[in-house]
Coordinates of C-alpha atoms in Angstrom, one line a residue:
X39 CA 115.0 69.3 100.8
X40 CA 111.4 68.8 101.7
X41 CA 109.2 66.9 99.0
X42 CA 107.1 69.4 97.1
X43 CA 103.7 68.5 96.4
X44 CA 103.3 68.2 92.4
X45 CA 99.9 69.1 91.3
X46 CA 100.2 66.4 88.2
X47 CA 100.9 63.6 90.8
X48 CA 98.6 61.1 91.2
X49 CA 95.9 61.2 93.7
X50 CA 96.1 59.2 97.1
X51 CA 93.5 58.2 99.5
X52 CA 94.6 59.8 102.8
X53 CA 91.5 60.5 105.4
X54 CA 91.2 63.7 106.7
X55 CA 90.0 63.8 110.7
X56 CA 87.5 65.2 112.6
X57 CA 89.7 68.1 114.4
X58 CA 91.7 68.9 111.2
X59 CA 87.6 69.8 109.9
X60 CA 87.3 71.8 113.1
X61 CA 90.6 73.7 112.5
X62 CA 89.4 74.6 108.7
X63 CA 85.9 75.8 110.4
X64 CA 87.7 78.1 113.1
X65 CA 89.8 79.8 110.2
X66 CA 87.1 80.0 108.0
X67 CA 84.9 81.8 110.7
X68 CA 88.2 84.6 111.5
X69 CA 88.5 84.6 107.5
X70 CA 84.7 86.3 108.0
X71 CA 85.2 88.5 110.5
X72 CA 88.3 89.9 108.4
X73 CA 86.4 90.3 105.5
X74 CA 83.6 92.1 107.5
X75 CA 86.2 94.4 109.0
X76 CA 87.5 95.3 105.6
X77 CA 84.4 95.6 103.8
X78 CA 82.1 97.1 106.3
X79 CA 84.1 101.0 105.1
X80 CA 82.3 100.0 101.6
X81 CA 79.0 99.0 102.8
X82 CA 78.6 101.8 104.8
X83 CA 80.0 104.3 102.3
X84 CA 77.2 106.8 101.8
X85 CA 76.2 107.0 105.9
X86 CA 79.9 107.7 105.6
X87 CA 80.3 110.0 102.6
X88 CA 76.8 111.9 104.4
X89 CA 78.3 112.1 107.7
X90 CA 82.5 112.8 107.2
X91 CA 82.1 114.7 103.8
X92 CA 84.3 112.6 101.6
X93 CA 84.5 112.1 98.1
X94 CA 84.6 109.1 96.1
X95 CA 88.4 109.6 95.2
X96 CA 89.2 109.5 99.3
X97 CA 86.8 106.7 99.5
X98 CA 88.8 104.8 97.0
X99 CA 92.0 105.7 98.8
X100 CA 90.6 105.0 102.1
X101 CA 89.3 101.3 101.0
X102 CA 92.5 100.7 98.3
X103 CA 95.9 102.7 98.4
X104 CA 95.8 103.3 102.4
X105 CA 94.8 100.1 103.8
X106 CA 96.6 97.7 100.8
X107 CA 99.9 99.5 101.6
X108 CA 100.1 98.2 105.3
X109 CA 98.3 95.2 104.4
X110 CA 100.4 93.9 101.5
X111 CA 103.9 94.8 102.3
X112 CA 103.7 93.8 105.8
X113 CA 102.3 90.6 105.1
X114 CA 105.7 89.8 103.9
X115 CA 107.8 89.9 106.8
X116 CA 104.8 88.4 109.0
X117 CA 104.9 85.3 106.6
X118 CA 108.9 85.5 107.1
X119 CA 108.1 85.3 111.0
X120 CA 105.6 82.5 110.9
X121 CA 107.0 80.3 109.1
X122 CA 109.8 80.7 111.6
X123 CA 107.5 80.8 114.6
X124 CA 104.1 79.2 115.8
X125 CA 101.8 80.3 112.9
X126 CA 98.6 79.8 115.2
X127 CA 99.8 82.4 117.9
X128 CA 100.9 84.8 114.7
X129 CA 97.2 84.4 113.3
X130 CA 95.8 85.0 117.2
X131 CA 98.0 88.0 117.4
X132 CA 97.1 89.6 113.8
X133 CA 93.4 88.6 114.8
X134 CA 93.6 91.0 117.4
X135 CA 94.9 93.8 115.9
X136 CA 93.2 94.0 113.0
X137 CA 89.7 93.7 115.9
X138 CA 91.2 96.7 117.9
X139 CA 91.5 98.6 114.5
X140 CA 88.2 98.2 113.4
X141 CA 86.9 99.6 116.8
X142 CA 88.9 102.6 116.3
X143 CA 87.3 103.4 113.1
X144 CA 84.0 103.4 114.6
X145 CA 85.2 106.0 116.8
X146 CA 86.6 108.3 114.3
X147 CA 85.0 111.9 113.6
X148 CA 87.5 113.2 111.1
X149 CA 88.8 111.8 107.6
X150 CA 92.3 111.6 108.6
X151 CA 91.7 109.7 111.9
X152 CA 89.6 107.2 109.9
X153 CA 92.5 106.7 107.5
X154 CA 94.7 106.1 110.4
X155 CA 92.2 103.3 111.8
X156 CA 92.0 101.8 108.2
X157 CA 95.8 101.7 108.2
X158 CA 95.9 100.2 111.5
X159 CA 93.2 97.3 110.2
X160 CA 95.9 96.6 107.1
X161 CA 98.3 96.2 109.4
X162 CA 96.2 93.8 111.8
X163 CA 94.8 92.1 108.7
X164 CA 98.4 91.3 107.3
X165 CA 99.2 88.7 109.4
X166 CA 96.0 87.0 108.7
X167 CA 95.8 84.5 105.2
X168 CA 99.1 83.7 104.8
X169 CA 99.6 81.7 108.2
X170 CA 95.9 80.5 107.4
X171 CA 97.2 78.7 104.1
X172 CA 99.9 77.0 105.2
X173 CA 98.1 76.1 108.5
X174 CA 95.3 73.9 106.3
X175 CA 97.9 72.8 104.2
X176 CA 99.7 71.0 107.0
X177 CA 96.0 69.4 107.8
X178 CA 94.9 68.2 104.7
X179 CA 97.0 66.4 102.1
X180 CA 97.4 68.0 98.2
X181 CA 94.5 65.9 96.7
X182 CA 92.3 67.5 99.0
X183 CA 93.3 71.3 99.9
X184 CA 91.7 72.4 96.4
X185 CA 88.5 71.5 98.3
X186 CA 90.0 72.6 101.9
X187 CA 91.3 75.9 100.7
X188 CA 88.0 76.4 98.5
X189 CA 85.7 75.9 101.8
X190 CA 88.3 78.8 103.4
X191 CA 88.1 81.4 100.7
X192 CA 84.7 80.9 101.5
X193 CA 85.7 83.4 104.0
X194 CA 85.1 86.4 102.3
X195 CA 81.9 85.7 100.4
X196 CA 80.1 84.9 103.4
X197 CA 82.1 87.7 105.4
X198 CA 81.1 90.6 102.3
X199 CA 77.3 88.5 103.0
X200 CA 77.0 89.2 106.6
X201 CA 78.3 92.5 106.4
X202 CA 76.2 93.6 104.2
X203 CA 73.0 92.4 106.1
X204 CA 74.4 93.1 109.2
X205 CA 76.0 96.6 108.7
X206 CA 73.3 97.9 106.5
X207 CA 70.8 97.0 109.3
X208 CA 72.7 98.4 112.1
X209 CA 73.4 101.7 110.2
X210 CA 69.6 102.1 108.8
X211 CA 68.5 101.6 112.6
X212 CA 71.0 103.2 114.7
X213 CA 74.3 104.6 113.5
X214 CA 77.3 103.4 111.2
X215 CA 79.3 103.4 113.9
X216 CA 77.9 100.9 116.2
X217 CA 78.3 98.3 113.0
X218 CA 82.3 99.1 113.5
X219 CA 82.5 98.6 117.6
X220 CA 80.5 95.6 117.5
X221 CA 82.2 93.9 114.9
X222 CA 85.6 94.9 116.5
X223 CA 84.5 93.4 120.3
X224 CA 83.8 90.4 118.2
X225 CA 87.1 89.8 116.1
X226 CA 88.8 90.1 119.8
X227 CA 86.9 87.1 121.1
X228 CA 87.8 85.2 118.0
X229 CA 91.4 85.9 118.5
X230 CA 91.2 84.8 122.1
X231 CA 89.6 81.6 120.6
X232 CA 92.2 80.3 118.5
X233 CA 94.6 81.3 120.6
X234 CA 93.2 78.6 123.1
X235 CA 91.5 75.4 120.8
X236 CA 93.9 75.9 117.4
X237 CA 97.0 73.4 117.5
X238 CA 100.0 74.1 115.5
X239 CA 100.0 71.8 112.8
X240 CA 104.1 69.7 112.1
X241 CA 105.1 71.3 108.7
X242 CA 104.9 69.3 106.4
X243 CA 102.7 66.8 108.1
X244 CA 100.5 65.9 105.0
X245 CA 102.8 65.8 101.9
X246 CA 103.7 62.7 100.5
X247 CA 107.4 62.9 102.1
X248 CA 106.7 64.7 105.5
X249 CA 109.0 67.0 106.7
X250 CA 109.6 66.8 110.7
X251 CA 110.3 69.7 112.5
X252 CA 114.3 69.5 113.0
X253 CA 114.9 68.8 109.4
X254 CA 117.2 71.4 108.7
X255 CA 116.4 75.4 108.6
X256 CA 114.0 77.2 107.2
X257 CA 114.9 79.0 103.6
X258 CA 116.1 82.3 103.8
X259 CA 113.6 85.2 102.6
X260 CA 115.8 85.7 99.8
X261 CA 116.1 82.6 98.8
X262 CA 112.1 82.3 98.8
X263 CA 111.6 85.3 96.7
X264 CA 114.2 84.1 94.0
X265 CA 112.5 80.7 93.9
X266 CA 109.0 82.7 93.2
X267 CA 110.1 85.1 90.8
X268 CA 112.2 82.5 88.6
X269 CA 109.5 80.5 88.0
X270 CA 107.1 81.5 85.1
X271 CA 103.8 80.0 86.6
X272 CA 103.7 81.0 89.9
X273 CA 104.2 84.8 88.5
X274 CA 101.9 84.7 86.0
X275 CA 99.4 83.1 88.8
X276 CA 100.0 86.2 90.7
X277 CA 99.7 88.7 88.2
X278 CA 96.5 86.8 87.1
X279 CA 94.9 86.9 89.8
X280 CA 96.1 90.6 90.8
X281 CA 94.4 91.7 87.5
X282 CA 91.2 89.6 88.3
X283 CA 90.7 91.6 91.8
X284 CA 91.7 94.9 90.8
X285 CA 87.6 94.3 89.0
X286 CA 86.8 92.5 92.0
X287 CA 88.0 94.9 94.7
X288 CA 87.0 97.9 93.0
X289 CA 83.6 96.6 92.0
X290 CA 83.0 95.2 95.9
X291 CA 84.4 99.0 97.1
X292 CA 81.8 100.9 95.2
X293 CA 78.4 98.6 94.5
X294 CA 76.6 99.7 97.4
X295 CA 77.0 103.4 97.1
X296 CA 76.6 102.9 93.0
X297 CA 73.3 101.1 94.4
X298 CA 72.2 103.4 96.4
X299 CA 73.2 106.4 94.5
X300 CA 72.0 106.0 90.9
X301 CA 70.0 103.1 91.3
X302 CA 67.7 104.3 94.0
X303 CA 68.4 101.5 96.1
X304 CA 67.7 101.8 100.1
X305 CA 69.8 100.2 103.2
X306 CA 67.0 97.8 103.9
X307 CA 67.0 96.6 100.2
X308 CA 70.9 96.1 100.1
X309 CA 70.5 94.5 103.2
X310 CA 68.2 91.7 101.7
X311 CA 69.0 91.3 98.1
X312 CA 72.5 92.6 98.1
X313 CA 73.7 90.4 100.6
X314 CA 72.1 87.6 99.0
X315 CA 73.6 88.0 96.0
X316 CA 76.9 88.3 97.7
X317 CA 76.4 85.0 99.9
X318 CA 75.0 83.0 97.1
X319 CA 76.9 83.8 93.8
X320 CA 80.9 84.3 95.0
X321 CA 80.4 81.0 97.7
X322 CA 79.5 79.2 94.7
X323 CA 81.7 80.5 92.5
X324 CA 84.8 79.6 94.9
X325 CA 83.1 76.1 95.8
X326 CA 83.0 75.1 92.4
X327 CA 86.4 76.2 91.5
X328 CA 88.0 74.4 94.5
X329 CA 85.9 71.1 93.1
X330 CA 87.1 71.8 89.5
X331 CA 90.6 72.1 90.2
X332 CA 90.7 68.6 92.5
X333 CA 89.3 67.0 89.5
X334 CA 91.0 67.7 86.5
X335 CA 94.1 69.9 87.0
X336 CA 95.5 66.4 89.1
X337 CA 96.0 65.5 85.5
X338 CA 96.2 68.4 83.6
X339 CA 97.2 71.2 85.5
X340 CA 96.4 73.8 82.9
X341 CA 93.4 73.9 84.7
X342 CA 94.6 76.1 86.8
X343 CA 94.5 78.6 84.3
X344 CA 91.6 77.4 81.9
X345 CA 89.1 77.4 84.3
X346 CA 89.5 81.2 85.5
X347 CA 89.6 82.7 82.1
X348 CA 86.8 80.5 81.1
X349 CA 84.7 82.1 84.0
X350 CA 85.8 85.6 83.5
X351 CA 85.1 85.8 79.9
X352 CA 81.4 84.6 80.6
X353 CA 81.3 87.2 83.2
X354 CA 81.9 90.7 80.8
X355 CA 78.4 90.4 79.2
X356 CA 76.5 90.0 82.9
X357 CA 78.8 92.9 84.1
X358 CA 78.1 95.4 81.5
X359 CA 74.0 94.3 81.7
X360 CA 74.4 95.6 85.8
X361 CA 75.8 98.8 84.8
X362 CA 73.8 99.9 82.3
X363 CA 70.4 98.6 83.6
X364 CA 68.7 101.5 85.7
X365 CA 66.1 99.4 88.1
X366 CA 67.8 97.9 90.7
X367 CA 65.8 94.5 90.8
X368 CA 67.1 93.6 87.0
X369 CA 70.5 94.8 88.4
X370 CA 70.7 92.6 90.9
X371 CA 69.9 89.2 88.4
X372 CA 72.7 90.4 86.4
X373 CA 75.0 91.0 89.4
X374 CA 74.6 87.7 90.3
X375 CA 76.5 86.4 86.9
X376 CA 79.5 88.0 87.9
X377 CA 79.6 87.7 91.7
X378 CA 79.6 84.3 90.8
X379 CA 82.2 83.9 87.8
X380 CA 84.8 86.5 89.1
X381 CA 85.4 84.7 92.2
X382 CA 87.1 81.3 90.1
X383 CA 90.2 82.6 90.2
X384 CA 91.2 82.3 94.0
X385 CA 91.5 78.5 94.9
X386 CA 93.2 77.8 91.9
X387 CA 96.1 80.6 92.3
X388 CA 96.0 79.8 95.8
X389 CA 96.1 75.8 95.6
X390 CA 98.9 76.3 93.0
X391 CA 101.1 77.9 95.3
X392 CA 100.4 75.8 98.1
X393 CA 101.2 72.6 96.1
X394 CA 103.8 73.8 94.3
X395 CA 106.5 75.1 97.0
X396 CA 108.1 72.9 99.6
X397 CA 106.1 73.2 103.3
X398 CA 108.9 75.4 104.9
X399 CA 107.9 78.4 102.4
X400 CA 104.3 77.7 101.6
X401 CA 103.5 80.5 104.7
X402 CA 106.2 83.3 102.5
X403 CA 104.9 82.0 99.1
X404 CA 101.4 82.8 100.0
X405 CA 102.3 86.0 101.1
X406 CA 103.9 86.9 98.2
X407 CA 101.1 85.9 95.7
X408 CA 98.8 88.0 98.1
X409 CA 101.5 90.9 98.2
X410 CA 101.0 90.8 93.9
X411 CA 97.5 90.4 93.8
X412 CA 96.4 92.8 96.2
X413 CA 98.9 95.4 95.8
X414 CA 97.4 95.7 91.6
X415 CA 93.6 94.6 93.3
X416 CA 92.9 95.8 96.7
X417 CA 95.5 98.6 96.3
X418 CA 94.4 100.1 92.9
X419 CA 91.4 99.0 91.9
X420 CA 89.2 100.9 94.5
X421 CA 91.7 103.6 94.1
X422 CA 91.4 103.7 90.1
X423 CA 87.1 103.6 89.9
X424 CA 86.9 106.4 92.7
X425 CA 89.2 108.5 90.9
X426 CA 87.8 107.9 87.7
X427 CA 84.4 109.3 89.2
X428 CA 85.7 112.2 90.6
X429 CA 87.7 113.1 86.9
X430 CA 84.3 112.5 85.4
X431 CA 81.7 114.2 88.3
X432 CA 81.9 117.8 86.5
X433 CA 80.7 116.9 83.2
X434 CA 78.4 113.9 84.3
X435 CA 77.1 114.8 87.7
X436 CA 74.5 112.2 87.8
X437 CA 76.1 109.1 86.8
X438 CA 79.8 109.4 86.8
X439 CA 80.1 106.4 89.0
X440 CA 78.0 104.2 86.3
X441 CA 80.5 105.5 83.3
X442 CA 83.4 105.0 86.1
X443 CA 82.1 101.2 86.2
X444 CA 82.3 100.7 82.6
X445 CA 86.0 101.6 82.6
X446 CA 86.6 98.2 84.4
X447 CA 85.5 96.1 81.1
X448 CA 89.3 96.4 79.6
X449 CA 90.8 94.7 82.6
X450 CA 88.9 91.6 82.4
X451 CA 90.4 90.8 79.1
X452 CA 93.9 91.4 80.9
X453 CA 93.3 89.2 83.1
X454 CA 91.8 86.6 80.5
X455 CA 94.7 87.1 78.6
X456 CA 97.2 86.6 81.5
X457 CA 95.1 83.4 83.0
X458 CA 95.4 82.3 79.5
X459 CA 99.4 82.7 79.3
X460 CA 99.5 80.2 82.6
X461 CA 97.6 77.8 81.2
X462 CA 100.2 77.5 78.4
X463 CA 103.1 77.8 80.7
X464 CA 101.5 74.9 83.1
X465 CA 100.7 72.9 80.1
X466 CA 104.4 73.0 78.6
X467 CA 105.9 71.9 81.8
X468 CA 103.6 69.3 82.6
X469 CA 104.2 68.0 79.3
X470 CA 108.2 68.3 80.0
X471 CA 107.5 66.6 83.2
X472 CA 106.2 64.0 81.2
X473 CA 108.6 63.6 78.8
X474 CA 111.7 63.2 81.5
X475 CA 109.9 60.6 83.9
X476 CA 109.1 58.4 80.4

C-alpha cells in the first residue's frame, strides 16, 4: 500500500523543476477557459433572458440543476477511468468536449437546444479537475501542493475575470453569441496543446514513499468510495465546502443580471469594474489560503477548517452591505469583501484530499469531494436564488432578485458551522496521532 501523504508530517526540502512549473501553468490556463465556458451563460444572462425569453427560474436551472447533473455524476466514472488510464489524454479529451459544447450553445435559438449544449459542456467539463489534481500532485511534493493547487484554483477567478471583460465586451459590441463560438474555437486549441507538450506524470512520484507504476493494482471504485465515506474529515470537508459554493455559485450565476437589473449597471461597466473585482478579490482569496494552509496546518491541521470559517464569517456583513446598497459603485467595494473571503475554502478542501489518500485514488477522491460540493453548490445554489425570484416576482416585481439574495445569509452560517465541525474532527485525530507515535 502506497505511503499516504500526512498533512501533520513534517516539512521536507524537495525542489520543484522548471517543466513541473510549466505543467501547473498549462492546467491553470485550460482551468480558465473552463471556467469561461461555464460562466460566460451568467455573464451574458440578460442579452440572453432579452433575446430567448427565459426566466430567472430556467436561468438557474440552465446554469445549476442541468449542467451540475452531467458534470458531477460523470465526473466519477471519468476519475475511475484516469486513474486507470493516461490522465493527460483524459484531460485533452474532456478539454475538447467541453470546447465543442460551448460552440454549440452559441449557436442555439431555442431554450431547450441551449439546455442541451449546457448539458453537453457538464459532460465535457467533467473530465476536467479531477485528472488536473492528481496530475500536480504527482509534480509537486505535499509541502508544496497547498501553494501548487492554490496557483491552479486560480483557475476560475481569473477565468470568471476574463469572462466577464471579455464576454460583456463582445456582447455590448456585437452579439452574445460570438462570446460563445470564440471561446469554444479556443478551448479546442488548448486541448490540442496538452495533448502534445503535457507528460504523464509516475503516480506517486512526489510522496515521501513513491509509488512506481507496476506496484500492484489500482483500488477498486468501491473500495475508494468506502475509504471516503468512513472517514469523518474528508466528509465533513466535502459537505463544507458544498455548503460554501452553493453561496458562491449562486451568487456568481446571478450578480451580473442583479447588476444590471436593479442596480442600473451597463455591460461596459461590468466589463471594467466587475471583472476587476472578480480577478482581484477571489485570486487573492485562493492565494492566501493556499499560503495559510502550507504554513500552519503542517502542524496543526485544524487549519484546514479554521481558516475557512474564519473567512466566511467576516464575509456575511460585506455580503449583506452589496445587497442592500442601491448605487452600484458602493456595491462593488462591498462585493469585493466577499469575492475575496468566500473563495478560502477551496485549496484547503482540495489539499486535504490530495494529502490525505494514497496517489492511486487521489484522481477518484477528487472527484468525489467535487461530486459533493457541486452537486449542493453548482447544482442547487443557482437553482435555489432563481427560483426564489420567480416565487417572489408577483408581489415584488422590482426587486425580487435583491430579497432573493438575502435568502443566501442562512447558509453561510451552515457552512461556518460545518467548517467548524472539521476543525474539531482534524484536531482530535491529530492529537490521537500524537498520542500513538509518543
Amino acid at each position: 500500500m502506497p505511503a499516504v501523504s500526512s498533512p501533520s508530517a513534517p516539512p521536507a526540502t524537495r525542489q520543484v523543476d522548471r517543466y513541473s512549473w510549466f505543467v501547473l501553468a498549462a492546467l491553470c490556463f485550460v482551468y480558465i477557459l473552463n471556467f469561461l465556458d461555464r460562466q460566460l451563460l451568467s455573464i451574458l444572462a440578460k442579452p440572453i433572458q432579452d433575446d430567448l425569453g427565459i426566466s430567472d427560474g430556467e436561468l438557474g436551472l440552465l446554469g445549476g440543476l442541468y449542467f451540475a447533473m452531467f458534470y458531477c455524476i460523470l465526473g466519477i466514472p471519468v476519475a475511475w477511468l484516469a486513474d486507470r488510464t493516461n490522465r493527460v489524454r483524459v484531460l485533452s479529451v474532456a478539454c475538447a468536449l467541453w470546447s465543442a459544447a460551448t460552440i454549440a450553445c452559441g449557436m442555439s435559438t431555442t431554450y431547450v437546444q441551449l439546455a442541451a449544449a449546457r448539458m453537453g459542456v457538464g459532460i465535457g467539463e467533467a473530465g476536467g479537475v479531477p485528472p488536473s489534481y492528481s496530475i500536480i500532485s504527482d509534480y509537486f511534493p505535499a509541502e508544496r501542493r497547498g501553494l501548487a493547487l492554490g496557483l491552479f484554483n486560480l483557475g476560475p477567478p481569473l477565468g470568471q475575470a476574463l469572462g466577464v471583460a471579455f464576454g460583456a465586451k463582445i456582447a455590448a459590441a456585437y452579439d452574445w453569441r460570438l462570446a460563445f463560438l470564440l471561446l469554444g474555437v479556443a478551448g479546442v486549441i488548448a486541448a490540442a496543446g496538452v495533448w502534445v507538450f503535457v507528460r504523464e506524470p509516475r503516480r506517486g512520484a512526489t510522496d515521501v514513499v513513491r509509488v512506481t507504476e507496476s506496484e500492484g493494482e489500482a483500488p477498486t471504485f468501491g473500495a475508494t468510495m468506502k475509504m471516503f465515506f468512513s472517514r469523518s474529515d474528508l466528509t465533513l470537508v466535502s459537505l463544507a465546502a458544498g455548503a460554501t459554493q452553493f453561496v458562491t455559485y449562486a451568487t456568481l450565476g446571478f450578480t451580473t443580471l442583479f447588476l444590471m437589473r436593479e442596480k442600473a449597471m451597463t455591460l461596459d461597466d461590468i466589463a471594467i469594474w466587475y471583472a476587476l473585482v472578480l480577478g482581484i478579490g477571489v485570486s487573492a482569496g485562493i492565494y492566501l489560503s493556499g499560503r495559510l494552509v502550507d504554513r500552519y496546518a503542517t502542524q496543526r491541521p485544524e487549519a484546514f477548517g479554521l481558516i475557512p470559517a474564519i473567512s466566511l464569517l467576516l464575509a456575511v456583513p460585506f455580503f449583506i452591505g452589496f445587497v442592500y446598497t442601491s448605487a452600484w459603485p458602493l456595491a462593488m467595494l462591498f462585493l469585493l469583501g466577499p469575492t475575496f473571503l468566500n473563495y478560502f475554502y477551496l485549496t484547503p478542501a482540495v489539499t486535504l484530499v490530495q494529502n490525505a489518500v494514497p496517489a492511486r485514488q487521489r484522481t477518484l477522491a477528487g472527484a468525489v469531494l467535487l461530486l459533493i460540493m457541486n452537486l449542493i453548490g453548482l447544482g442547487l445554489g443557482p437553482t435555489w436564488l432563481g427560483a426564489v425570484s420567480d416565487w417572489l416576482k408577483p408581489a415584488h416585481p422590482g426587486n425580487s432578485l435583491q430579497l432573493a439574495f438575502y435568502s443566501l445569509v442562512p447558509f453561510y452560517f451552515v457552512a461556518i458551522g460545518l467548517h467548524l465541525a472539521l476543525a474539531r474532527v482534524l484536531k482530535r485525530n491529530h492529537r490521537k496521532e500524537v498520542h500513538e507515535t509518543a
